[in-house]
XYZ file of C-alpha atoms in Angstrom:
267
model
C 50.710 442.866 63.839
C 53.812 443.461 65.717
C 53.349 447.519 65.308
C 49.635 446.898 66.938
C 50.998 444.690 69.637
C 54.582 445.799 70.178
C 56.203 442.303 69.938
C 58.682 440.984 67.300
C 57.899 438.068 68.196
C 54.317 437.619 67.204
C 55.883 439.065 63.905
C 58.241 436.274 63.451
C 55.443 433.852 64.052
C 53.578 435.267 61.302
C 56.309 435.404 59.230
C 57.564 432.117 59.592
C 55.360 430.423 56.739
C 56.792 432.730 54.572
C 60.529 432.461 55.483
C 59.971 428.494 54.315
C 58.727 429.570 51.168
C 55.001 428.724 52.001
C 51.328 430.342 51.821
C 50.311 430.499 55.659
C 46.964 429.363 54.906
C 47.717 426.656 52.420
C 50.825 425.596 55.110
C 47.743 425.347 57.976
C 45.987 423.033 55.387
C 48.976 420.703 55.059
C 49.431 420.341 58.490
C 45.851 419.823 59.035
C 46.144 416.857 56.440
C 48.693 415.566 58.260
C 46.832 415.780 61.459
C 43.671 413.619 59.572
C 46.324 411.241 58.565
C 47.459 410.693 62.352
C 44.011 410.622 63.917
C 43.102 407.636 60.964
C 46.580 405.752 62.695
C 44.283 402.776 63.229
C 43.136 402.992 59.489
C 46.229 404.161 57.766
C 49.451 402.511 60.029
C 50.843 405.796 59.662
C 52.822 404.923 62.692
C 53.007 401.408 64.906
C 53.462 403.279 67.956
C 50.722 405.519 69.519
C 53.064 407.405 71.530
C 54.583 408.961 68.670
C 51.306 410.087 67.192
C 50.178 411.727 70.050
C 53.347 413.862 70.270
C 53.354 414.372 66.479
C 49.347 415.626 67.050
C 50.392 417.440 69.902
C 53.203 419.050 68.189
C 51.287 420.140 64.853
C 48.323 421.453 66.920
C 50.344 423.956 68.847
C 52.095 425.023 65.197
C 48.211 425.796 63.888
C 47.409 427.293 67.007
C 50.139 429.559 66.725
C 50.504 430.226 63.123
C 46.924 429.425 61.126
C 44.394 431.680 59.992
C 40.778 431.733 61.456
C 39.554 428.980 58.893
C 41.974 426.672 59.384
C 41.619 426.615 62.864
C 37.618 426.098 62.832
C 38.501 423.282 60.673
C 41.048 421.839 62.955
C 38.824 421.993 65.794
C 35.670 420.344 64.043
C 38.443 417.796 62.698
C 39.551 416.741 66.306
C 35.733 417.022 67.526
C 34.908 413.934 64.910
C 37.718 411.994 65.753
C 37.101 412.530 69.704
C 33.504 411.612 69.204
C 34.365 408.312 67.405
C 37.368 407.697 70.004
C 34.763 408.316 73.129
C 32.417 405.366 71.532
C 34.839 402.472 71.010
C 34.428 399.949 73.922
C 37.753 399.132 75.124
C 38.988 402.946 75.588
C 38.816 402.976 79.353
C 37.314 405.967 81.088
C 41.104 407.657 82.010
C 42.022 407.582 78.645
C 39.120 409.465 77.428
C 39.499 412.093 79.843
C 43.161 412.028 79.019
C 42.885 413.302 75.570
C 39.991 415.618 76.527
C 42.659 417.156 79.036
C 45.305 417.345 76.371
C 42.666 419.323 73.643
C 40.942 421.535 76.335
C 45.075 422.575 77.485
C 45.997 423.228 73.820
C 43.143 425.511 73.153
C 43.693 427.153 76.506
C 47.564 428.097 75.527
C 46.511 428.991 72.396
C 43.995 431.305 73.580
C 46.422 432.987 75.770
C 48.530 433.835 72.965
C 48.210 437.636 71.357
C 48.766 436.470 68.103
C 45.538 434.342 68.238
C 43.219 437.504 69.959
C 44.480 439.297 67.066
C 43.334 436.900 64.603
C 39.382 437.054 66.248
C 39.529 440.592 66.704
C 39.876 441.318 63.026
C 36.570 438.886 62.331
C 34.210 441.751 63.086
C 35.321 443.864 60.236
C 36.604 441.569 57.518
C 37.783 442.857 54.423
C 37.932 439.525 52.824
C 34.039 440.065 51.851
C 34.577 442.980 50.487
C 33.925 442.237 46.885
C 30.761 439.585 48.122
C 27.986 441.612 47.355
C 29.120 442.828 43.564
C 29.641 439.024 43.183
C 26.228 438.626 44.565
C 24.718 441.384 42.517
C 26.642 439.776 39.157
C 25.115 435.985 39.784
C 21.597 437.928 40.007
C 22.166 439.918 37.086
C 22.813 436.703 35.173
C 19.541 435.313 36.482
C 21.379 432.677 38.697
C 21.830 430.613 35.895
C 24.644 432.026 33.470
C 28.773 433.124 33.754
C 30.586 435.844 33.237
C 33.262 433.742 31.492
C 36.227 431.506 33.216
C 38.519 433.911 34.869
C 36.283 437.091 34.186
C 35.079 437.796 37.536
C 38.206 439.267 38.252
C 37.417 442.198 35.750
C 33.851 442.831 36.960
C 35.527 443.390 40.470
C 38.260 445.733 38.767
C 35.432 447.913 37.090
C 33.615 447.874 40.290
C 37.067 449.187 42.135
C 37.629 451.738 39.491
C 33.957 452.885 39.437
C 33.775 452.860 43.786
C 36.967 453.017 44.609
C 38.630 450.813 47.261
C 38.807 451.713 51.166
C 40.397 448.268 52.438
C 43.833 448.470 53.941
C 44.740 444.802 54.545
C 43.890 443.297 51.437
C 43.881 444.348 47.857
C 43.258 443.114 44.557
C 40.458 441.222 43.063
C 40.209 438.120 44.742
C 36.775 436.874 46.414
C 38.460 434.850 48.780
C 35.619 432.763 47.850
C 35.844 429.790 45.683
C 31.973 428.599 45.257
C 31.422 432.660 44.723
C 33.681 432.787 41.943
C 32.835 429.251 40.588
C 29.223 430.854 40.092
C 30.253 434.104 38.805
C 32.353 432.541 36.521
C 30.650 429.509 35.174
C 26.890 429.939 36.382
C 24.471 427.068 38.008
C 26.772 424.405 35.976
C 29.983 426.047 37.417
C 28.673 425.545 41.342
C 27.225 422.211 40.823
C 30.278 420.800 38.895
C 32.501 422.078 42.356
C 29.698 420.328 44.660
C 29.993 417.133 42.865
C 33.742 417.218 42.594
C 33.948 417.888 46.645
C 31.528 414.892 47.034
C 32.755 412.441 44.657
C 35.032 410.620 47.278
C 31.281 409.661 48.715
C 29.736 408.569 45.628
C 32.471 406.292 44.865
C 33.017 405.047 48.312
C 30.394 402.186 48.399
C 30.658 401.512 51.973
C 27.181 400.733 53.788
C 27.771 403.666 56.225
C 29.653 406.796 54.498
C 28.938 409.126 57.567
C 31.639 406.355 59.485
C 34.562 407.203 56.957
C 36.347 409.905 59.213
C 38.815 410.617 56.405
C 36.593 411.304 53.789
C 34.353 413.432 56.140
C 37.642 415.232 57.527
C 38.558 416.036 54.370
C 35.228 417.059 52.974
C 34.971 419.660 56.245
C 38.616 420.938 55.429
C 37.784 421.484 51.395
C 34.091 422.341 52.276
C 34.991 425.158 54.886
C 38.190 425.911 53.187
C 36.680 426.969 49.801
C 34.330 429.503 51.765
C 37.505 431.755 52.386
C 40.067 430.559 49.552
C 40.019 430.478 46.141
C 42.074 427.139 45.866
C 41.059 426.122 42.529
C 41.998 429.234 40.986
C 45.839 428.492 42.256
C 48.584 426.091 41.481
C 49.280 425.346 44.432
C 45.592 425.036 45.769
C 44.934 422.713 42.578
C 47.954 420.442 43.412
C 46.874 420.250 46.759
C 43.499 419.273 46.144
C 44.298 416.972 43.485
C 47.028 414.807 45.230
C 44.701 414.434 48.395
C 41.321 413.943 46.031
C 43.292 411.024 43.988
C 44.293 409.405 47.559
C 40.620 409.227 48.628
C 39.766 407.866 45.143
C 42.291 405.027 45.144
C 41.341 404.445 48.356
C 37.929 404.077 47.865
C 38.277 402.151 44.890
C 40.773 399.542 46.971
C 37.775 399.305 49.480
C 35.492 398.292 46.830
C 37.771 395.772 45.784
C 38.441 394.217 49.160
C 34.204 394.622 49.463
C 33.565 392.735 46.452
C 35.954 390.352 47.427
C 34.704 389.292 50.474
C 31.142 389.118 48.647
């Protein structure tokens, strides 16, 4: 990136997560998780003062715009739109506050769009090498009649044989990672594997007995995060991804159980 844009600052921006010992993508999803908690401040009581929440939300958003990859940026935008849509429906929120929040979001996006690093991320979307192995995955799934899998962890072996046979023309990404949890799950464990993954993602909604699950912004936000995040990363095949998913899922499960207990008590 530094060579293409001629800026050492861009290189330092990109390397910052590596300097503190984390993967940029997982670092981005950790920041988005913090933003979800802050945006849910009235529910979770993260901060008594909304001023501190707004300051932190602005700081973390700027961090994401500078450092995050494309999918986390999309997830972050959708999460903010979800909470913004909920916020403007509240009756006691004045028009000034609504416009101020909208102005803040637009300003952050505008500032981010002027950064060469962000434009560089968007430019490579047209020729994204992360999907290089996807045709092989689809072919393998089709050969298994969309039912059976190759066996847990065997997708890497299938991709390795394909690379040995046909070579690898990529220049940015190497290895045998599909960068897609859904395809890898399906390729390894077949139809039962992909169904189990979908149940795992939707279980907080199944467990939560709220009358309208679509009023639960925290659950929906994390469903967006994991649902889209798994399209570009094999979360559940990496220890850091498993730990992250387990901690957040445990929080959602406990929250649903506590909500159900309160609801039963009120009944």
